[in-house]
Short mmCIF file of C-alpha atoms in Angstrom, two decimals:
data_model
loop_
_atom_site.label_atom_id
_atom_site.label_comp_id
_atom_site.label_asym_id
_atom_site.label_seq_id
_atom_site.Cartn_x
_atom_site.Cartn_y
_atom_site.Cartn_z
CA MET X 3 -54.83 75.01 -38.07
CA THR X 4 -57.76 75.25 -35.68
CA GLY X 5 -60.03 78.09 -36.71
CA LEU X 6 -59.59 77.74 -40.45
CA HIS X 7 -62.88 75.86 -40.53
CA ASN X 8 -64.89 77.80 -37.90
CA GLY X 9 -63.19 76.08 -34.97
CA ARG X 10 -63.29 72.66 -36.59
CA ASP X 11 -60.33 70.49 -37.50
CA VAL X 12 -59.88 67.90 -40.19
CA PHE X 13 -60.18 64.35 -38.90
CA GLU X 14 -59.85 60.91 -40.46
CA TYR X 15 -61.63 57.73 -39.51
CA ALA X 16 -61.83 54.09 -40.50
CA LEU X 17 -64.34 51.43 -39.60
CA LEU X 18 -63.14 48.28 -37.90
CA LYS X 19 -64.74 45.24 -39.50
CA VAL X 20 -64.88 41.69 -38.18
CA VAL X 21 -64.56 39.16 -41.00
CA PRO X 22 -64.91 35.74 -39.35
CA ARG X 23 -64.47 33.77 -42.59
CA VAL X 24 -62.47 35.74 -45.12
CA GLU X 25 -63.37 33.36 -47.94
CA ARG X 26 -67.06 34.21 -47.55
CA GLY X 27 -66.52 37.98 -47.44
CA GLU X 28 -69.20 38.47 -44.78
CA MET X 29 -68.53 41.05 -42.09
CA ILE X 30 -69.96 43.15 -39.32
CA ASN X 31 -68.84 46.59 -38.23
CA ALA X 32 -67.31 46.49 -34.75
CA GLY X 33 -65.72 49.90 -34.20
CA VAL X 34 -64.15 53.06 -35.49
CA VAL X 35 -60.69 54.59 -35.22
CA VAL X 36 -60.65 58.40 -35.30
CA TYR X 37 -57.52 60.51 -35.86
CA CYS X 38 -57.20 64.30 -35.71
CA ARG X 39 -53.68 65.47 -36.56
CA ALA X 40 -54.24 69.07 -35.40
CA ARG X 41 -55.06 67.82 -31.90
CA GLY X 42 -52.67 64.85 -31.75
CA PHE X 43 -55.75 62.73 -31.15
CA VAL X 44 -56.33 59.07 -31.93
CA GLU X 45 -59.07 56.98 -30.35
CA ALA X 46 -60.90 53.75 -31.03
CA ARG X 47 -64.47 53.03 -30.01
CA THR X 48 -65.62 49.44 -30.34
CA TYR X 49 -68.85 47.53 -29.91
CA LEU X 50 -69.20 43.83 -30.69
CA ASP X 51 -72.67 42.45 -31.43
CA GLU X 52 -71.97 38.83 -30.53
CA ALA X 53 -75.31 37.54 -31.81
CA ARG X 54 -74.69 39.02 -35.28
CA LEU X 55 -71.14 37.70 -35.29
CA LEU X 56 -72.22 34.20 -34.28
CA ALA X 57 -74.91 34.29 -36.98
CA LEU X 58 -72.13 34.69 -39.55
CA ASP X 59 -69.95 31.99 -38.01
CA PRO X 60 -71.13 29.93 -35.02
CA THR X 61 -67.55 28.70 -34.48
CA VAL X 62 -65.88 32.12 -34.32
CA ASP X 63 -63.52 32.79 -31.40
CA VAL X 64 -65.50 35.58 -29.75
CA ALA X 65 -62.91 36.02 -26.97
CA GLY X 66 -60.19 36.36 -29.61
CA VAL X 67 -62.20 39.00 -31.49
CA ARG X 68 -62.78 40.91 -28.24
CA ALA X 69 -59.04 40.72 -27.49
CA ALA X 70 -58.18 42.06 -30.96
CA LEU X 71 -60.62 44.96 -30.56
CA GLY X 72 -59.21 45.66 -27.10
CA ALA X 73 -55.70 45.73 -28.55
CA VAL X 74 -56.78 48.41 -31.05
CA GLU X 75 -58.22 50.47 -28.21
CA GLY X 76 -54.97 50.00 -26.27
CA ILE X 77 -52.78 51.11 -29.15
CA CYS X 78 -54.89 54.25 -29.50
CA ALA X 79 -54.75 54.95 -25.76
CA GLY X 80 -50.96 54.87 -25.77
CA GLY X 81 -48.85 54.24 -22.71
CA GLU X 82 -48.44 50.69 -21.44
CA ARG X 83 -51.56 49.51 -23.27
CA ALA X 84 -49.94 50.39 -26.62
CA GLY X 85 -47.15 47.84 -26.24
CA GLN X 86 -44.40 48.43 -28.81
CA ALA X 87 -46.31 51.42 -30.19
CA ALA X 88 -46.18 53.24 -26.82
CA GLY X 89 -43.52 55.67 -28.01
CA ASP X 90 -45.18 56.40 -31.34
CA GLY X 91 -47.19 59.57 -31.97
CA ALA X 92 -50.91 59.53 -32.65
CA GLY X 93 -50.47 59.71 -36.43
CA ARG X 94 -48.08 56.79 -36.58
CA ARG X 95 -50.37 54.66 -34.40
CA PHE X 96 -53.37 55.53 -36.61
CA ARG X 97 -51.48 54.67 -39.81
CA TRP X 98 -50.36 51.35 -38.36
CA LEU X 99 -53.93 50.49 -37.31
CA ILE X 100 -55.43 51.28 -40.70
CA ALA X 101 -52.85 49.31 -42.69
CA PRO X 102 -54.57 46.48 -44.58
CA ARG X 103 -54.24 43.07 -42.97
CA SER X 104 -55.83 39.70 -43.40
CA THR X 105 -56.72 39.06 -39.77
CA ILE X 106 -60.25 38.61 -38.51
CA VAL X 107 -60.42 42.32 -37.44
CA GLN X 108 -59.74 44.52 -40.46
CA PRO X 109 -59.75 48.26 -41.04
CA GLY X 110 -61.97 49.72 -43.74
CA PRO X 111 -61.09 52.62 -46.04
CA VAL X 112 -60.20 55.97 -44.51
CA HIS X 113 -62.77 58.78 -44.65
CA THR X 114 -62.36 62.44 -43.66
CA GLY X 115 -64.44 65.20 -42.18
CA LEU X 116 -64.39 68.27 -39.96
CA THR X 117 -65.01 68.28 -36.22
CA ALA X 118 -64.79 70.59 -33.25
CA ASP X 119 -64.71 67.61 -30.84
CA PRO X 120 -62.91 64.42 -31.96
CA THR X 121 -64.06 62.50 -28.87
CA ALA X 122 -67.71 63.29 -29.59
CA GLU X 123 -67.10 62.45 -33.26
CA ALA X 124 -65.82 59.00 -32.31
CA GLU X 125 -68.95 58.37 -30.26
CA ARG X 126 -71.23 59.71 -33.00
CA LEU X 127 -69.59 57.47 -35.61
CA VAL X 128 -69.76 54.30 -33.52
CA GLU X 129 -73.45 54.98 -32.86
CA LEU X 130 -74.16 55.72 -36.53
CA LEU X 131 -72.08 52.99 -38.16
CA VAL X 132 -71.67 50.18 -35.63
CA ARG X 133 -74.40 49.86 -32.99
#
């Protein structure tokens, strides 16, 4: 499929949101998950602004949030860090990560685009939407 779009491939991404108190509906963006089927690529980039998070909820478990974000990165990385998902392909890991859940770290809706470099796209998106 590469080349159909001038060397660019379709990719999908979802924001990772931290919702410290679900009942209040307040959140901060804390990362992105990028998936490119044509390249078998899935990667998460995270950044946690602790001051913003603590402003929403001074009692939030910051270490727990960091651990949850690290787990997302690990699942994307594959191998030992992916735990039970280690044997799953990139697409299956992405779909599992973007499934709605009611935990403190939640995926947002999936968006699509075209990219020639999914790694650079992940960095661009985290800079644009998270930092």
